[in-house]
Short mmCIF file of C-alpha atoms and ligand atoms in Angstrom, two decimals:
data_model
loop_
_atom_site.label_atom_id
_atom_site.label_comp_id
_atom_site.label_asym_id
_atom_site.label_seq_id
_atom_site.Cartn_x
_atom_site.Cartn_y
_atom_site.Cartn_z
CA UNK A 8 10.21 40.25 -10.65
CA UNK A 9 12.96 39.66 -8.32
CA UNK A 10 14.22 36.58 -6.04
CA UNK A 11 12.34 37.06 -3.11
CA UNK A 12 8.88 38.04 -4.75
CA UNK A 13 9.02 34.96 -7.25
CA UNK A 14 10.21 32.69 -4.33
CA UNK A 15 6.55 33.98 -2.01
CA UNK A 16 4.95 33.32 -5.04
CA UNK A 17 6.30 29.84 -5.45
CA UNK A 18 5.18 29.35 -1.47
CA UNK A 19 1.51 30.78 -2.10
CA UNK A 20 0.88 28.59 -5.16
CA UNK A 21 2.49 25.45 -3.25
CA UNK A 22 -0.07 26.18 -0.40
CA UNK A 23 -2.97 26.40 -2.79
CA UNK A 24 -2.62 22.99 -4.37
CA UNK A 25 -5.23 21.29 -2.69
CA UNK A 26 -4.13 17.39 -0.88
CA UNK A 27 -7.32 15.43 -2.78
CA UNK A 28 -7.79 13.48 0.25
CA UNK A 29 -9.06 13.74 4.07
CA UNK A 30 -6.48 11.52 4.99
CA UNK A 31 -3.31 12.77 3.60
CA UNK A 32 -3.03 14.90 6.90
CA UNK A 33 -3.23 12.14 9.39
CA UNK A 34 -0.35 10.74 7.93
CA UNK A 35 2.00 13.56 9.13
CA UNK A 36 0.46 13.64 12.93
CA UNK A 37 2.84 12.31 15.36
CA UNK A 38 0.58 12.94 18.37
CA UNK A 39 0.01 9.44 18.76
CA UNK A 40 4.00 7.92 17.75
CA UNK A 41 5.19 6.98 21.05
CA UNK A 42 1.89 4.34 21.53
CA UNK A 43 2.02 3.46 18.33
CA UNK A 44 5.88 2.80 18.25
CA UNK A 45 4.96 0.61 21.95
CA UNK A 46 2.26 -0.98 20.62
CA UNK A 47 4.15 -2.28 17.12
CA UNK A 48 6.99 -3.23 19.13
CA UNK A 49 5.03 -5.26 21.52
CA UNK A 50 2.98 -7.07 18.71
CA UNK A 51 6.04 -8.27 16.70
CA UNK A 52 7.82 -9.91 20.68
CA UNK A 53 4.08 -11.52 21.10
CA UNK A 54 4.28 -12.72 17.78
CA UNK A 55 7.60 -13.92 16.91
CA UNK A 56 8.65 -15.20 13.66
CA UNK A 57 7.22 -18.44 12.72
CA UNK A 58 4.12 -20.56 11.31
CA UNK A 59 1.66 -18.23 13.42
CA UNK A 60 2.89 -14.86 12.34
CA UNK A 61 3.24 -15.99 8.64
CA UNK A 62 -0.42 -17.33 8.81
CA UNK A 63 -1.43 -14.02 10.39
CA UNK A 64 0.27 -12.35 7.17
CA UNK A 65 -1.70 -14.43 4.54
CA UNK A 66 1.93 -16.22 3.37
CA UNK A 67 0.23 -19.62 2.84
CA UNK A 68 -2.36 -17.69 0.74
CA UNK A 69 0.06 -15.51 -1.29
CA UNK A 70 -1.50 -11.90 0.11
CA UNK A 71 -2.57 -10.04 3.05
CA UNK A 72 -5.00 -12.27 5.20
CA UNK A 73 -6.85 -9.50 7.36
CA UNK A 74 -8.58 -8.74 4.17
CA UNK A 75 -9.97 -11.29 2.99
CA UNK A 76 -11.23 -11.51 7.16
CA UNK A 77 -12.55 -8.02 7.60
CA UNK A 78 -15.13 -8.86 4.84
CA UNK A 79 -16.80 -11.86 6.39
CA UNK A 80 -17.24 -9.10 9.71
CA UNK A 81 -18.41 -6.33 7.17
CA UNK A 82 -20.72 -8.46 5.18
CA UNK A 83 -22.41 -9.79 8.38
CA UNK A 84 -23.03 -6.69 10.02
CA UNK A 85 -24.51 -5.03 7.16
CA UNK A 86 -26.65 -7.50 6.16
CA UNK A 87 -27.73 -7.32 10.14
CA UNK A 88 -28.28 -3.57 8.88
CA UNK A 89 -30.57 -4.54 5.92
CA UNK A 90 -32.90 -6.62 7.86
CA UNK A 91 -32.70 -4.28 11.16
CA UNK A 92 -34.33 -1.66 8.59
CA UNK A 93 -36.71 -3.74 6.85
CA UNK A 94 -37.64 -5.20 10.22
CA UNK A 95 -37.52 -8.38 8.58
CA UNK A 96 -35.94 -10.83 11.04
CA UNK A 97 -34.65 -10.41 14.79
CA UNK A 98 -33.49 -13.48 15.25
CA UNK A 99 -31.27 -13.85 12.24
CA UNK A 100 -29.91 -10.26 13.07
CA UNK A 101 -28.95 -11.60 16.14
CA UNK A 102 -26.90 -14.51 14.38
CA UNK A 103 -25.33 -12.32 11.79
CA UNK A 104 -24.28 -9.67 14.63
CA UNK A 105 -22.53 -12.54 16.87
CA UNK A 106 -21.01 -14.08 13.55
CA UNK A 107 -19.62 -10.63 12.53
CA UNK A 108 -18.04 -10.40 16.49
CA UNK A 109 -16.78 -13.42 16.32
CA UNK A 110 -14.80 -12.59 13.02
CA UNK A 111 -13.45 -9.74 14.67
CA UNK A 112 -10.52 -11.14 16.89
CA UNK A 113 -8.79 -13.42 14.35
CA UNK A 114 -9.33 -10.50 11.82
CA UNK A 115 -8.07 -7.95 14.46
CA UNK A 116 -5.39 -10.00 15.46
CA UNK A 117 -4.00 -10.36 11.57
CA UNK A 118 -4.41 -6.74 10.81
CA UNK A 119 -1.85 -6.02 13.91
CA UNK A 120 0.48 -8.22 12.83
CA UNK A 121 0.92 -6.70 9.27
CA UNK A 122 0.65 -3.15 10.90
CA UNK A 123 3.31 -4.01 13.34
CA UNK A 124 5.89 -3.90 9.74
CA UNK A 125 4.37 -0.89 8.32
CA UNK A 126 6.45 2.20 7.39
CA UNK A 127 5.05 5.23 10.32
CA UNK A 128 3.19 7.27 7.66
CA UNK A 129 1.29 3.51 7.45
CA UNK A 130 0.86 3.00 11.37
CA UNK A 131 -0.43 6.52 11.80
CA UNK A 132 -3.69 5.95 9.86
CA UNK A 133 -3.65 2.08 10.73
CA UNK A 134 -3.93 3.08 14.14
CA UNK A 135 -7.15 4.92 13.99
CA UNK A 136 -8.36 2.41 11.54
CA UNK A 137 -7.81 -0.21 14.41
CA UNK A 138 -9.88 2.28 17.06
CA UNK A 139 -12.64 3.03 14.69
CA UNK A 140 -13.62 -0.79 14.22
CA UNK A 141 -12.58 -1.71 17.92
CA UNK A 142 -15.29 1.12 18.70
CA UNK A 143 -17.19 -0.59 15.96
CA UNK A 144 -17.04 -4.01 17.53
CA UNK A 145 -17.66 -2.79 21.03
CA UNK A 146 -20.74 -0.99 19.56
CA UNK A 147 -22.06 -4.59 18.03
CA UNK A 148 -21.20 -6.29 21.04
CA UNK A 149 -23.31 -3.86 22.78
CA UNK A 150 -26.41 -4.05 20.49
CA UNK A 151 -26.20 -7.95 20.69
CA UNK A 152 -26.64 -7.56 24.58
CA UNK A 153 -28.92 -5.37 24.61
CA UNK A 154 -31.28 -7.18 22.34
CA UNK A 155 -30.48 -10.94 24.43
CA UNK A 156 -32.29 -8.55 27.38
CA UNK A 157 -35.00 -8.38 25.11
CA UNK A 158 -34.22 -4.28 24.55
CA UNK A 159 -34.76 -5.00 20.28
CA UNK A 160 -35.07 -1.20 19.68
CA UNK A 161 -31.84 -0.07 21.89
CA UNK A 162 -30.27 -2.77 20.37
CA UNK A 163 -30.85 -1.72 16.97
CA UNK A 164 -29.47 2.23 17.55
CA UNK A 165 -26.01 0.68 18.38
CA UNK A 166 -25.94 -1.56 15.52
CA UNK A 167 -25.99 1.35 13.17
CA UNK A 168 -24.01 3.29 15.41
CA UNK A 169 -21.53 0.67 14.84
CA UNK A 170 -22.50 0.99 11.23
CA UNK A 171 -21.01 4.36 10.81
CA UNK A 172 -17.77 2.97 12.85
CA UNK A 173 -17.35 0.21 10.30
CA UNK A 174 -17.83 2.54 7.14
CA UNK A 175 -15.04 4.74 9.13
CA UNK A 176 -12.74 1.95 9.50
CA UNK A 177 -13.02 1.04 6.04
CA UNK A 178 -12.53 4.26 4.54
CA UNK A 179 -9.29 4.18 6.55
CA UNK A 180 -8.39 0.54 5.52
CA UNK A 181 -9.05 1.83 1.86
CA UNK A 182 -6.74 4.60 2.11
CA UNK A 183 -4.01 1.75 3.78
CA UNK A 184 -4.61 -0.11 0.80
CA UNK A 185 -4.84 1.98 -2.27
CA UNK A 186 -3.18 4.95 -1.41
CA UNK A 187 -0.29 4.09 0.65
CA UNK A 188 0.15 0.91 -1.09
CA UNK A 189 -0.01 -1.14 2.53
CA UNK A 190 -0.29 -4.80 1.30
CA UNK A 191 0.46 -4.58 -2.19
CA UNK A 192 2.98 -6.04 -3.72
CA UNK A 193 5.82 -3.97 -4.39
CA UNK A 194 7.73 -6.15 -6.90
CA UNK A 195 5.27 -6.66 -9.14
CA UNK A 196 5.23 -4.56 -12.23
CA UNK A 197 9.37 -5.12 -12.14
CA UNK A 198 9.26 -8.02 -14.19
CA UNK A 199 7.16 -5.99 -16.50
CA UNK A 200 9.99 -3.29 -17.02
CA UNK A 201 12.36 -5.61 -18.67
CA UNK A 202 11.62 -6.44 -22.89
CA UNK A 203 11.24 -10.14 -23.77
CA UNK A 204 14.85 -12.01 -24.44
CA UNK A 205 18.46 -12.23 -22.90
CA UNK A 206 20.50 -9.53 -22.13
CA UNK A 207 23.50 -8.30 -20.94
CA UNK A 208 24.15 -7.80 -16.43
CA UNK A 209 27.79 -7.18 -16.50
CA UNK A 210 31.11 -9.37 -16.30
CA UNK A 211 31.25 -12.87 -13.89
CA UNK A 212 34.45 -11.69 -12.94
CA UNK A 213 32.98 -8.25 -11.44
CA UNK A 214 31.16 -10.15 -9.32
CA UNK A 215 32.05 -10.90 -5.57
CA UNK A 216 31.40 -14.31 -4.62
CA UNK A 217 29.13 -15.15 -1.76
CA UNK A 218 27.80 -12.01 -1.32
CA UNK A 219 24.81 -10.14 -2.98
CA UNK A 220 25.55 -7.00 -5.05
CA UNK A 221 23.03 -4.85 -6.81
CA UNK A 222 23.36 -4.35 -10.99
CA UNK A 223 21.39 -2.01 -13.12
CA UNK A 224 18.74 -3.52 -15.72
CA UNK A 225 17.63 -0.69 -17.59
CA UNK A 226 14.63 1.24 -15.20
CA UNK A 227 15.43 -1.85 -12.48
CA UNK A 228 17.80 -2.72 -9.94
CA UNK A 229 18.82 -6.63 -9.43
CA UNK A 230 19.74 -8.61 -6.88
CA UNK A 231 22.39 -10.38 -8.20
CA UNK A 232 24.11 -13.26 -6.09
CA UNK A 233 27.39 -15.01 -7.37
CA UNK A 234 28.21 -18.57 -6.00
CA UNK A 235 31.28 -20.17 -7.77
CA UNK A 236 30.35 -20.02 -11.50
CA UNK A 237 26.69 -20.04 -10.59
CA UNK A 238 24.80 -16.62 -10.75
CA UNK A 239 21.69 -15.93 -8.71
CA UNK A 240 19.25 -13.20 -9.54
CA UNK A 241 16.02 -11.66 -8.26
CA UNK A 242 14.31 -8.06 -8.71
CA UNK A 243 15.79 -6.29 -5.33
CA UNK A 244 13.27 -4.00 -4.48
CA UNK A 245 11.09 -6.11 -1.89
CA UNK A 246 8.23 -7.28 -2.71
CA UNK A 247 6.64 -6.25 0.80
CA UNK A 248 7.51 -2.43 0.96
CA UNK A 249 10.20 -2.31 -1.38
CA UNK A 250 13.27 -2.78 0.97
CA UNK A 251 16.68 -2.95 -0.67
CA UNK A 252 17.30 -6.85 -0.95
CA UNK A 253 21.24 -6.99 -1.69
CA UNK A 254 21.94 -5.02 1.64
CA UNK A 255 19.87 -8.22 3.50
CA UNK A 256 21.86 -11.37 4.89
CA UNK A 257 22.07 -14.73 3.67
CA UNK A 258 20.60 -17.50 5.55
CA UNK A 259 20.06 -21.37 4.98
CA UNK A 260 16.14 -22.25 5.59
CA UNK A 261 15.61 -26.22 5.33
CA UNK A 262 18.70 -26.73 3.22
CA UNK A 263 18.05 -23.66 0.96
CA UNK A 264 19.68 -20.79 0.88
CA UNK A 265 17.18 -17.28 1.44
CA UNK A 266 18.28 -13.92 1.82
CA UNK A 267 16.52 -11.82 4.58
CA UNK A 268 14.92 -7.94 3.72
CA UNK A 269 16.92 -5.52 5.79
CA UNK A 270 13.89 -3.47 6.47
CA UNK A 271 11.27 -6.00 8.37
CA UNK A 272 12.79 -9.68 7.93
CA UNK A 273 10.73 -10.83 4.73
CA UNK A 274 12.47 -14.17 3.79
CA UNK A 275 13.19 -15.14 0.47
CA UNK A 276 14.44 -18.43 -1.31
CA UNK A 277 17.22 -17.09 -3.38
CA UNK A 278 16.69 -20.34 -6.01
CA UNK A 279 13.00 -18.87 -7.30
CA UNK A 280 11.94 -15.90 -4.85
CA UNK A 281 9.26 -17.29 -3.12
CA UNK A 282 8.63 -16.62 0.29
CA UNK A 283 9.88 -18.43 3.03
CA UNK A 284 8.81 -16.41 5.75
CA UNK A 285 6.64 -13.02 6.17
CA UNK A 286 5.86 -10.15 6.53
CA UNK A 287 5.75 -10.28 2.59
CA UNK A 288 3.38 -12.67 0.78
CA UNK A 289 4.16 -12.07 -2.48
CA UNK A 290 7.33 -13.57 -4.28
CA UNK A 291 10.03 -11.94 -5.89
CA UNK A 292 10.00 -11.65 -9.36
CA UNK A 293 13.33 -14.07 -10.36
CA UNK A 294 15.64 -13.83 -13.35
CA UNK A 295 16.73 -16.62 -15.80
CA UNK A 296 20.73 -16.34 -15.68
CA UNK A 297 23.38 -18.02 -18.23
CA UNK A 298 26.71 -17.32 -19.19
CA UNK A 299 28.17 -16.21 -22.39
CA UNK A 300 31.42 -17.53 -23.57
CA UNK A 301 33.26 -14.25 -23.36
CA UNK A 302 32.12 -14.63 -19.31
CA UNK A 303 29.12 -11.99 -19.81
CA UNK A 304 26.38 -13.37 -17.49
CA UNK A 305 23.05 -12.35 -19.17
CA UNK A 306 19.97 -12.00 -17.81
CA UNK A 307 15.81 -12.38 -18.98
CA UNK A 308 12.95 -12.47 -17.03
CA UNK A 309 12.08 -15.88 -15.09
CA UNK A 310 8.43 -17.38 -16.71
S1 FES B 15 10.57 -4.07 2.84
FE1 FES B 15 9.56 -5.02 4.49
S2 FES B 15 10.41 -6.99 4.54
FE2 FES B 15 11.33 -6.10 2.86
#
């Protein structure tokens, strides 16, 4: 068989391999980039850094808020679902409809933020996610009217209308989550990577001081920050989407010095990892340092 034939081979058995998911193509569609690249930009001026845009993130709660929000919404409406088909009770329908609006907003509002620091493969499916439950909402807000005018069996056809919307937008949201890893935290399984004990990083005098460098731990790569004799060090992919830490800039934040992600301005306390300021919300894992006689600075993984 020569070149050319094994190479159209190679192409026809690539093509074949089947994606495993609807949504692996929406990823790559760029139709909608410009809006999308608008709209993110116009979320993260409206929202500037501070205590509103890290509560929007979940930071005070240690993951994603929007979440934890979208299931209050969820659970309301389909419970409004289970007693629209049972006929059981209007009036409690009604309540669990206008609960499951109200949710919507702060929920909405959260989701934004975080989407307005996703990577574009992210934003592309987050952005029909956020039109399939705005569709979803309007539908609810529709039904809820229509029953107040007393129109119970109208009322009911848009509520499961906006049914379907809501399993839509969730499917969506699950591929976010799970399969793009939108969310999650990033860092995680790094600490996991290193065995139990001290060992070795490198020399203290191969260090610069003041300014972060990156050292190889076996499968990981360190942040490792030198200040006098003092050694500093934290996993350096980001916890948030896995940013490169060492190329980020050091800050002081209430007397304590934080290193900002290059990629979307995650703040971390350099002393222990933890976040300072979105959009991450999980720490970074942190490494025990001490120095050996010889001037080895050695390393183990932070309890
Ligand atoms: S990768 Fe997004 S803030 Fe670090």
């Amino acid at each position: 068989m020569d070149k050319t034939t094994r190479s159209r081979r190679a192409i026809r058995l690539t093509r074949k391999v089947p994606s495993g998911n609807l949504l692996d193509g929406l990823e790559q569609v760029t139709t909608f980039d410009r809006p999308i690249r608008s709209i993110a930009k116009a979320v993260r001026r409206k929202i500037g850094p501070g205590p509103l845009r890290d509560t929007l993130h979940g930071v005070p709660i240690g993951h994603p808020l929007h979440p934890s929000l979208a299931t209050i919404g969820i659970g309301c409406w389909v419970a409004a679902a289970v007693l629209d088909w049972t006929r059981a009770d209007g009036r409690a329908a009604r309540v669990l409809l206008a609960t499951g609006i109200g949710t919507a907003l702060p929920t909405a509002a959260a989701g934004l933020t975080d989407w307005s620091t996703l990577h574009r493969e992210q934003q592309r499916v987050g952005f029909v996610h956020a039109l399939t439950n705005a569709t979803a909402t309007g539908l609810y807000t529709a039904s809820l009217l229509l029953r107040m005018a007393g129109k119970e069996r109208a009322g009911r056809f848009f509520s499961f209308a906006g049914l379907g919307a809501v399993l839509g937008g969730a499917y969506l949201g699950g591929h976010l989550a799970y399969r793009q890893a939108a969310g999650a935290n990033h860092a995680e399984s790094l600490s996991h990577l290193v065995p139990l004990g001290w060992h070795d990083l490198c020399a203290l005098k191969d260090l610069p001081n003041g300014r972060p460098v990156t050292r190889r731990l076996g499968y990981i790569d360190l942040f490792v920050l030198r200040l006098g004799d003092g050694v500093t060090v934290l996993a350096d992919r980001c916890s948030h989407l896995a940013g490169p830490l060492h190329q980020g800039r050091l800050v002081m934040e209430h007397g304590e010095p934080c290193v900002i992600c290059p990629w979307h301005g995650s703040v971390f306390r350099i002393s222990d990892g933890t976040v300072a300021h979105g959009p991450a919300t999980s720490r970074q894992p942190a490494f025990q340092t001490r120095l050996r006689r010889d001037g080895t600075v050695q390393v183990r993984p932070a309890p």
